Structure formats: C-alpha cells, structure tokens
mmCIF file with all atom_site columns, C-alpha atoms in Angstrom:
data_model
loop_
_atom_site.group_PDB
_atom_site.id
_atom_site.type_symbol
_atom_site.label_atom_id
_atom_site.label_alt_id
_atom_site.label_comp_id
_atom_site.label_asym_id
_atom_site.label_entity_id
_atom_site.label_seq_id
_atom_site.pdbx_PDB_ins_code
_atom_site.Cartn_x
_atom_site.Cartn_y
_atom_site.Cartn_z
_atom_site.occupancy
_atom_site.B_iso_or_equiv
_atom_site.pdbx_formal_charge
_atom_site.auth_seq_id
_atom_site.auth_comp_id
_atom_site.auth_asym_id
_atom_site.auth_atom_id
_atom_site.pdbx_PDB_model_num
ATOM 1   C CA . MET A 1 1   ? -8.273  -10.081 20.122  1.00 0.00 ? 1   MET A CA 1
ATOM 2   C CA . GLU A 1 2   ? -11.608 -9.460  18.487  1.00 0.00 ? 2   GLU A CA 1
ATOM 3   C CA . PRO A 1 3   ? -12.463 -6.864  15.834  1.00 0.00 ? 3   PRO A CA 1
ATOM 4   C CA . ARG A 1 4   ? -13.986 -3.792  17.441  1.00 0.00 ? 4   ARG A CA 1
ATOM 5   C CA . ILE A 1 5   ? -16.237 -2.729  14.567  1.00 0.00 ? 5   ILE A CA 1
ATOM 6   C CA . ASP A 1 6   ? -17.141 -4.216  11.197  1.00 0.00 ? 6   ASP A CA 1
ATOM 7   C CA . MET A 1 7   ? -17.282 -1.087  9.058   1.00 0.00 ? 7   MET A CA 1
ATOM 8   C CA . MET A 1 8   ? -19.401 -2.790  6.432   1.00 0.00 ? 8   MET A CA 1
ATOM 9   C CA . GLN A 1 9   ? -22.119 -3.453  9.034   1.00 0.00 ? 9   GLN A CA 1
ATOM 10  C CA . SER A 1 10  ? -22.494 0.263   9.728   1.00 0.00 ? 10  SER A CA 1
ATOM 11  C CA . GLU A 1 11  ? -24.263 2.503   7.233   1.00 0.00 ? 11  GLU A CA 1
ATOM 12  C CA . PHE A 1 12  ? -21.727 5.289   7.737   1.00 0.00 ? 12  PHE A CA 1
ATOM 13  C CA . GLY A 1 13  ? -18.778 2.868   7.904   1.00 0.00 ? 13  GLY A CA 1
ATOM 14  C CA . ALA A 1 14  ? -19.835 1.285   4.611   1.00 0.00 ? 14  ALA A CA 1
ATOM 15  C CA . LYS A 1 15  ? -19.964 4.731   2.981   1.00 0.00 ? 15  LYS A CA 1
ATOM 16  C CA . VAL A 1 16  ? -16.446 5.518   4.186   1.00 0.00 ? 16  VAL A CA 1
ATOM 17  C CA . ALA A 1 17  ? -15.121 2.132   3.089   1.00 0.00 ? 17  ALA A CA 1
ATOM 18  C CA . LYS A 1 18  ? -16.704 2.427   -0.355  1.00 0.00 ? 18  LYS A CA 1
ATOM 19  C CA . ARG A 1 19  ? -15.072 5.817   -0.871  1.00 0.00 ? 19  ARG A CA 1
ATOM 20  C CA . LEU A 1 20  ? -11.699 4.414   0.142   1.00 0.00 ? 20  LEU A CA 1
ATOM 21  C CA . PHE A 1 21  ? -12.234 1.530   -2.263  1.00 0.00 ? 21  PHE A CA 1
ATOM 22  C CA . ALA A 1 22  ? -13.214 4.012   -4.989  1.00 0.00 ? 22  ALA A CA 1
ATOM 23  C CA . VAL A 1 23  ? -9.880  5.817   -4.610  1.00 0.00 ? 23  VAL A CA 1
ATOM 24  C CA . HIS A 1 24  ? -8.140  2.445   -4.802  1.00 0.00 ? 24  HIS A CA 1
ATOM 25  C CA . GLY A 1 25  ? -10.062 1.681   -7.996  1.00 0.00 ? 25  GLY A CA 1
ATOM 26  C CA . LEU A 1 26  ? -9.035  5.035   -9.461  1.00 0.00 ? 26  LEU A CA 1
ATOM 27  C CA . LEU A 1 27  ? -5.384  4.327   -8.649  1.00 0.00 ? 27  LEU A CA 1
ATOM 28  C CA . GLN A 1 28  ? -5.649  0.977   -10.438 1.00 0.00 ? 28  GLN A CA 1
ATOM 29  C CA . GLN A 1 29  ? -6.535  2.920   -13.614 1.00 0.00 ? 29  GLN A CA 1
ATOM 30  C CA . THR A 1 30  ? -3.300  4.937   -13.574 1.00 0.00 ? 30  THR A CA 1
ATOM 31  C CA . SER A 1 31  ? -0.085  4.070   -15.375 1.00 0.00 ? 31  SER A CA 1
ATOM 32  C CA . LEU A 1 32  ? 1.663   3.387   -12.058 1.00 0.00 ? 32  LEU A CA 1
ATOM 33  C CA . PRO A 1 33  ? 2.529   -0.318  -12.450 1.00 0.00 ? 33  PRO A CA 1
ATOM 34  C CA . HIS A 1 34  ? 0.236   -2.622  -10.515 1.00 0.00 ? 34  HIS A CA 1
ATOM 35  C CA . ALA A 1 35  ? 3.208   -4.624  -9.219  1.00 0.00 ? 35  ALA A CA 1
ATOM 36  C CA . THR A 1 36  ? 4.647   -1.403  -7.773  1.00 0.00 ? 36  THR A CA 1
ATOM 37  C CA . GLN A 1 37  ? 1.306   -0.579  -6.191  1.00 0.00 ? 37  GLN A CA 1
ATOM 38  C CA . ASP A 1 38  ? 1.179   -4.014  -4.563  1.00 0.00 ? 38  ASP A CA 1
ATOM 39  C CA . LEU A 1 39  ? 4.733   -3.667  -3.212  1.00 0.00 ? 39  LEU A CA 1
ATOM 40  C CA . VAL A 1 40  ? 4.029   -0.186  -1.834  1.00 0.00 ? 40  VAL A CA 1
ATOM 41  C CA . MET A 1 41  ? 0.843   -1.272  -0.068  1.00 0.00 ? 41  MET A CA 1
ATOM 42  C CA . LEU A 1 42  ? 2.562   -4.325  1.372   1.00 0.00 ? 42  LEU A CA 1
ATOM 43  C CA . ARG A 1 43  ? 5.582   -2.349  2.620   1.00 0.00 ? 43  ARG A CA 1
ATOM 44  C CA . ALA A 1 44  ? 3.542   0.392   4.284   1.00 0.00 ? 44  ALA A CA 1
ATOM 45  C CA . SER A 1 45  ? 1.350   -2.253  5.904   1.00 0.00 ? 45  SER A CA 1
ATOM 46  C CA . GLN A 1 46  ? 4.435   -4.042  7.247   1.00 0.00 ? 46  GLN A CA 1
ATOM 47  C CA . ILE A 1 47  ? 5.808   -0.812  8.731   1.00 0.00 ? 47  ILE A CA 1
ATOM 48  C CA . ASN A 1 48  ? 2.443   -0.076  10.356  1.00 0.00 ? 48  ASN A CA 1
ATOM 49  C CA . GLY A 1 49  ? 2.051   -3.616  11.693  1.00 0.00 ? 49  GLY A CA 1
ATOM 50  C CA . CYS A 1 50  ? -1.309  -4.077  9.989   1.00 0.00 ? 50  CYS A CA 1
ATOM 51  C CA . GLY A 1 51  ? -1.850  -7.835  9.767   1.00 0.00 ? 51  GLY A CA 1
ATOM 52  C CA . HIS A 1 52  ? -5.167  -7.357  7.994   1.00 0.00 ? 52  HIS A CA 1
ATOM 53  C CA . CYS A 1 53  ? -3.601  -5.327  5.172   1.00 0.00 ? 53  CYS A CA 1
ATOM 54  C CA . ILE A 1 54  ? -0.450  -7.472  4.997   1.00 0.00 ? 54  ILE A CA 1
ATOM 55  C CA . ASP A 1 55  ? -2.754  -10.456 4.480   1.00 0.00 ? 55  ASP A CA 1
ATOM 56  C CA . ILE A 1 56  ? -4.708  -8.686  1.736   1.00 0.00 ? 56  ILE A CA 1
ATOM 57  C CA . HIS A 1 57  ? -1.772  -7.233  -0.170  1.00 0.00 ? 57  HIS A CA 1
ATOM 58  C CA . SER A 1 58  ? 0.518   -10.249 -0.005  1.00 0.00 ? 58  SER A CA 1
ATOM 59  C CA . LYS A 1 59  ? -2.278  -12.520 -1.250  1.00 0.00 ? 59  LYS A CA 1
ATOM 60  C CA . GLU A 1 60  ? -3.404  -10.089 -3.955  1.00 0.00 ? 60  GLU A CA 1
ATOM 61  C CA . ALA A 1 61  ? 0.207   -9.698  -5.136  1.00 0.00 ? 61  ALA A CA 1
ATOM 62  C CA . ALA A 1 62  ? 0.606   -13.479 -5.321  1.00 0.00 ? 62  ALA A CA 1
ATOM 63  C CA . ALA A 1 63  ? -2.689  -13.838 -7.178  1.00 0.00 ? 63  ALA A CA 1
ATOM 64  C CA . ALA A 1 64  ? -1.475  -11.204 -9.665  1.00 0.00 ? 64  ALA A CA 1
ATOM 65  C CA . GLY A 1 65  ? 1.634   -13.293 -10.365 1.00 0.00 ? 65  GLY A CA 1
ATOM 66  C CA . GLU A 1 66  ? 4.118   -11.786 -7.928  1.00 0.00 ? 66  GLU A CA 1
ATOM 67  C CA . THR A 1 67  ? 6.750   -14.307 -6.834  1.00 0.00 ? 67  THR A CA 1
ATOM 68  C CA . THR A 1 68  ? 6.992   -15.620 -3.306  1.00 0.00 ? 68  THR A CA 1
ATOM 69  C CA . THR A 1 69  ? 10.615  -14.474 -3.204  1.00 0.00 ? 69  THR A CA 1
ATOM 70  C CA . ARG A 1 70  ? 9.721   -10.852 -3.946  1.00 0.00 ? 70  ARG A CA 1
ATOM 71  C CA . ILE A 1 71  ? 6.769   -10.851 -1.542  1.00 0.00 ? 71  ILE A CA 1
ATOM 72  C CA . ASN A 1 72  ? 8.957   -12.277 1.217   1.00 0.00 ? 72  ASN A CA 1
ATOM 73  C CA . LEU A 1 73  ? 11.754  -9.784  0.566   1.00 0.00 ? 73  LEU A CA 1
ATOM 74  C CA . VAL A 1 74  ? 9.677   -6.583  0.582   1.00 0.00 ? 74  VAL A CA 1
ATOM 75  C CA . ALA A 1 75  ? 10.543  -5.956  4.239   1.00 0.00 ? 75  ALA A CA 1
ATOM 76  C CA . GLY A 1 76  ? 14.249  -6.248  3.391   1.00 0.00 ? 76  GLY A CA 1
ATOM 77  C CA . TRP A 1 77  ? 14.168  -4.723  -0.086  1.00 0.00 ? 77  TRP A CA 1
ATOM 78  C CA . ARG A 1 78  ? 17.379  -2.727  0.473   1.00 0.00 ? 78  ARG A CA 1
ATOM 79  C CA . HIS A 1 79  ? 19.272  -5.960  1.020   1.00 0.00 ? 79  HIS A CA 1
ATOM 80  C CA . SER A 1 80  ? 17.960  -7.940  -1.916  1.00 0.00 ? 80  SER A CA 1
ATOM 81  C CA . THR A 1 81  ? 18.513  -8.214  -5.646  1.00 0.00 ? 81  THR A CA 1
ATOM 82  C CA . VAL A 1 82  ? 14.957  -8.806  -6.821  1.00 0.00 ? 82  VAL A CA 1
ATOM 83  C CA . PHE A 1 83  ? 13.565  -5.275  -7.132  1.00 0.00 ? 83  PHE A CA 1
ATOM 84  C CA . THR A 1 84  ? 14.104  -2.879  -10.016 1.00 0.00 ? 84  THR A CA 1
ATOM 85  C CA . GLU A 1 85  ? 15.579  0.568   -9.452  1.00 0.00 ? 85  GLU A CA 1
ATOM 86  C CA . GLU A 1 86  ? 12.112  2.007   -10.087 1.00 0.00 ? 86  GLU A CA 1
ATOM 87  C CA . GLU A 1 87  ? 10.563  -0.249  -7.451  1.00 0.00 ? 87  GLU A CA 1
ATOM 88  C CA . GLN A 1 88  ? 13.343  0.592   -4.994  1.00 0.00 ? 88  GLN A CA 1
ATOM 89  C CA . ALA A 1 89  ? 12.642  4.308   -5.507  1.00 0.00 ? 89  ALA A CA 1
ATOM 90  C CA . ALA A 1 90  ? 8.931   3.716   -4.811  1.00 0.00 ? 90  ALA A CA 1
ATOM 91  C CA . LEU A 1 91  ? 9.712   1.653   -1.718  1.00 0.00 ? 91  LEU A CA 1
ATOM 92  C CA . ALA A 1 92  ? 12.095  4.321   -0.393  1.00 0.00 ? 92  ALA A CA 1
ATOM 93  C CA . LEU A 1 93  ? 9.403   6.969   -0.865  1.00 0.00 ? 93  LEU A CA 1
ATOM 94  C CA . THR A 1 94  ? 6.886   4.687   0.827   1.00 0.00 ? 94  THR A CA 1
ATOM 95  C CA . GLU A 1 95  ? 9.101   4.233   3.860   1.00 0.00 ? 95  GLU A CA 1
ATOM 96  C CA . GLU A 1 96  ? 9.855   7.922   4.309   1.00 0.00 ? 96  GLU A CA 1
ATOM 97  C CA . ALA A 1 97  ? 6.256   9.008   3.734   1.00 0.00 ? 97  ALA A CA 1
ATOM 98  C CA . THR A 1 98  ? 5.012   6.335   6.147   1.00 0.00 ? 98  THR A CA 1
ATOM 99  C CA . ARG A 1 99  ? 7.553   7.250   8.827   1.00 0.00 ? 99  ARG A CA 1
ATOM 100 C CA . LEU A 1 100 ? 7.064   11.026  8.742   1.00 0.00 ? 100 LEU A CA 1
ATOM 101 C CA . ALA A 1 101 ? 7.378   11.349  12.501  1.00 0.00 ? 101 ALA A CA 1
ATOM 102 C CA . ASP A 1 102 ? 10.795  9.664   12.429  1.00 0.00 ? 102 ASP A CA 1
ATOM 103 C CA . ALA A 1 103 ? 12.483  12.369  10.349  1.00 0.00 ? 103 ALA A CA 1
ATOM 104 C CA . SER A 1 104 ? 12.339  16.094  10.904  1.00 0.00 ? 104 SER A CA 1
ATOM 105 C CA . GLU A 1 105 ? 12.467  16.760  7.180   1.00 0.00 ? 105 GLU A CA 1
ATOM 106 C CA . GLY A 1 106 ? 9.726   14.300  6.243   1.00 0.00 ? 106 GLY A CA 1
ATOM 107 C CA . VAL A 1 107 ? 10.451  12.983  2.757   1.00 0.00 ? 107 VAL A CA 1
ATOM 108 C CA . SER A 1 108 ? 13.990  13.923  1.768   1.00 0.00 ? 108 SER A CA 1
ATOM 109 C CA . ASP A 1 109 ? 14.799  15.727  -1.466  1.00 0.00 ? 109 ASP A CA 1
ATOM 110 C CA . GLU A 1 110 ? 17.088  12.826  -2.346  1.00 0.00 ? 110 GLU A CA 1
ATOM 111 C CA . THR A 1 111 ? 14.285  10.279  -2.045  1.00 0.00 ? 111 THR A CA 1
ATOM 112 C CA . TRP A 1 112 ? 11.873  12.501  -3.950  1.00 0.00 ? 112 TRP A CA 1
ATOM 113 C CA . SER A 1 113 ? 14.407  13.079  -6.756  1.00 0.00 ? 113 SER A CA 1
ATOM 114 C CA . ARG A 1 114 ? 15.056  9.366   -6.983  1.00 0.00 ? 114 ARG A CA 1
ATOM 115 C CA . ALA A 1 115 ? 11.336  8.656   -7.427  1.00 0.00 ? 115 ALA A CA 1
ATOM 116 C CA . ALA A 1 116 ? 10.943  11.558  -9.898  1.00 0.00 ? 116 ALA A CA 1
ATOM 117 C CA . LYS A 1 117 ? 13.719  10.024  -11.991 1.00 0.00 ? 117 LYS A CA 1
ATOM 118 C CA . TYR A 1 118 ? 11.519  7.001   -12.733 1.00 0.00 ? 118 TYR A CA 1
ATOM 119 C CA . TYR A 1 119 ? 7.935   8.227   -12.480 1.00 0.00 ? 119 TYR A CA 1
ATOM 120 C CA . ASP A 1 120 ? 6.162   11.017  -14.346 1.00 0.00 ? 120 ASP A CA 1
ATOM 121 C CA . GLU A 1 121 ? 4.032   13.621  -12.581 1.00 0.00 ? 121 GLU A CA 1
ATOM 122 C CA . ASP A 1 122 ? 0.773   11.661  -12.775 1.00 0.00 ? 122 ASP A CA 1
ATOM 123 C CA . GLN A 1 123 ? 2.505   8.519   -11.532 1.00 0.00 ? 123 GLN A CA 1
ATOM 124 C CA . LEU A 1 124 ? 4.040   10.484  -8.650  1.00 0.00 ? 124 LEU A CA 1
ATOM 125 C CA . ILE A 1 125 ? 0.613   11.842  -7.726  1.00 0.00 ? 125 ILE A CA 1
ATOM 126 C CA . ALA A 1 126 ? -0.739  8.289   -7.858  1.00 0.00 ? 126 ALA A CA 1
ATOM 127 C CA . LEU A 1 127 ? 2.169   7.025   -5.751  1.00 0.00 ? 127 LEU A CA 1
ATOM 128 C CA . VAL A 1 128 ? 1.798   9.718   -3.096  1.00 0.00 ? 128 VAL A CA 1
ATOM 129 C CA . THR A 1 129 ? -1.970  9.153   -3.003  1.00 0.00 ? 129 THR A CA 1
ATOM 130 C CA . LEU A 1 130 ? -1.495  5.397   -2.733  1.00 0.00 ? 130 LEU A CA 1
ATOM 131 C CA . ILE A 1 131 ? 0.934   5.814   0.168   1.00 0.00 ? 131 ILE A CA 1
ATOM 132 C CA . ALA A 1 132 ? -1.459  8.190   1.942   1.00 0.00 ? 132 ALA A CA 1
ATOM 133 C CA . MET A 1 133 ? -4.446  5.905   1.407   1.00 0.00 ? 133 MET A CA 1
ATOM 134 C CA . ILE A 1 134 ? -2.730  2.712   2.566   1.00 0.00 ? 134 ILE A CA 1
ATOM 135 C CA . ASN A 1 135 ? -1.444  4.511   5.652   1.00 0.00 ? 135 ASN A CA 1
ATOM 136 C CA . ALA A 1 136 ? -4.974  5.702   6.440   1.00 0.00 ? 136 ALA A CA 1
ATOM 137 C CA . THR A 1 137 ? -6.357  2.225   5.842   1.00 0.00 ? 137 THR A CA 1
ATOM 138 C CA . ASN A 1 138 ? -3.647  0.642   8.031   1.00 0.00 ? 138 ASN A CA 1
ATOM 139 C CA . ARG A 1 139 ? -4.429  3.009   10.860  1.00 0.00 ? 139 ARG A CA 1
ATOM 140 C CA . MET A 1 140 ? -8.140  2.304   10.625  1.00 0.00 ? 140 MET A CA 1
ATOM 141 C CA . ALA A 1 141 ? -7.660  -1.471  10.473  1.00 0.00 ? 141 ALA A CA 1
ATOM 142 C CA . VAL A 1 142 ? -5.209  -1.539  13.402  1.00 0.00 ? 142 VAL A CA 1
ATOM 143 C CA . THR A 1 143 ? -7.432  0.724   15.519  1.00 0.00 ? 143 THR A CA 1
ATOM 144 C CA . LEU A 1 144 ? -10.469 -1.448  14.792  1.00 0.00 ? 144 LEU A CA 1
ATOM 145 C CA . ASN A 1 145 ? -8.523  -4.709  15.395  1.00 0.00 ? 145 ASN A CA 1
ATOM 146 C CA . GLN A 1 146 ? -9.137  -6.016  11.893  1.00 0.00 ? 146 GLN A CA 1
ATOM 147 C CA . LEU A 1 147 ? -7.266  -9.319  11.839  1.00 0.00 ? 147 LEU A CA 1
ATOM 148 C CA . GLY A 1 148 ? -5.240  -10.917 9.080   1.00 0.00 ? 148 GLY A CA 1
ATOM 149 C CA . GLY A 1 149 ? -5.348  -14.512 7.973   1.00 0.00 ? 149 GLY A CA 1
ATOM 150 C CA . SER A 1 150 ? -8.726  -15.122 6.376   1.00 0.00 ? 150 SER A CA 1
ATOM 151 C CA . TYR A 1 151 ? -8.592  -12.910 3.284   1.00 0.00 ? 151 TYR A CA 1
ATOM 152 C CA . GLN A 1 152 ? -9.322  -14.563 -0.052  1.00 0.00 ? 152 GLN A CA 1
ATOM 153 C CA . PRO A 1 153 ? -7.815  -13.030 -3.217  1.00 0.00 ? 153 PRO A CA 1
ATOM 154 C CA . GLY A 1 154 ? -10.337 -11.185 -5.335  1.00 0.00 ? 154 GLY A CA 1
ATOM 155 C CA . LEU A 1 155 ? -12.542 -9.947  -2.505  1.00 0.00 ? 155 LEU A CA 1
ATOM 156 C CA . MET A 1 156 ? -11.092 -6.446  -2.708  1.00 0.00 ? 156 MET A CA 1
ATOM 157 C CA . ALA A 1 157 ? -11.715 -6.248  -6.470  1.00 0.00 ? 157 ALA A CA 1
ATOM 158 C CA . ALA A 1 158 ? -15.290 -7.364  -5.911  1.00 0.00 ? 158 ALA A CA 1
ATOM 159 C CA . VAL A 1 159 ? -15.853 -4.517  -3.456  1.00 0.00 ? 159 VAL A CA 1
ATOM 160 C CA . VAL A 1 160 ? -14.013 -1.946  -5.608  1.00 0.00 ? 160 VAL A CA 1
ATOM 161 C CA . ASN A 1 161 ? -16.108 -2.877  -8.639  1.00 0.00 ? 161 ASN A CA 1
ATOM 162 C CA . GLN A 1 162 ? -19.485 -2.678  -6.849  1.00 0.00 ? 162 GLN A CA 1
#
C-alpha cells in the first residue's frame, strides 16, 4: 500500500494541514492535561484503525514520559488499573464520540456527566474539540493511505510551531 497524496506537497493540502496543526497547538495551550490529550488521540486512532496516527501518538506519549504499560493498555482501558478516574471519563467520552454511528443516542448523558464531573467547561470544550479533530485527522490519513511506522517524536511539534 502506497500513500495516495502527500498533503504537504500540495499548496492547498499544506494550508489544510497547517490549520489542523494550529488547532492542535491551541489545544496544547489549554488546561486539559497533556497526558489525557495523548491518551484520547491514541484511543480514537486505535478505534479508527489509523496506523499513521497510532504511530504518532504512541511515540509522542512515550517521548512525553508516558509509560509503556499505559500506552499498551489504552485499547483495554476498561480492564486495567493504570488510568485515573478522570482519564477513564475522557476515554469513555472519546469512544462514544468516535463511534457515533454505533449508538442511536450518540454520546450518552451518563458518559457526559461522568466527564463533566472531572473537567470544567473549557476543558470539556477542549476535549470535544480534540476528539473531533483526531477523528477528522484519522479519516484523512486512512483515506490517503498514510502509513505508520516511520514517525520520529518531535516532528509534530516542529510543524505546529512553524
């Protein structure tokens, strides 16, 4: 499988990518914990089968000090002991918001209330935005056959800070 398009080689694609990166940079400035952001992006990417984004977010999480155990257990977070209640609430919201088509009600009131118990309004806005953005990015990367395996930690920060 070969990548279909390198967005950064297209003038329009580069503009789109830079705007996506700008939103990511804005989210990094919020009080939503960076570790939570990494877990959310990794979990959504796993659900969406995006090898490119799984590669990026697992390596960035490790580079930021996340443990191998926690990175490896994100896919099975419900059946592990290594995530805080706050992180579990964010992961539950991530799963429901990523799998909207799987539930007629979308995100349940129970899941929303659980997240609202731990995160203030600005953090919830950041969390919902992060989930939406990683889902959009996953869909773009999968559609364009962006492959995982060659990402080097720090590359994303370099692009975000351009």
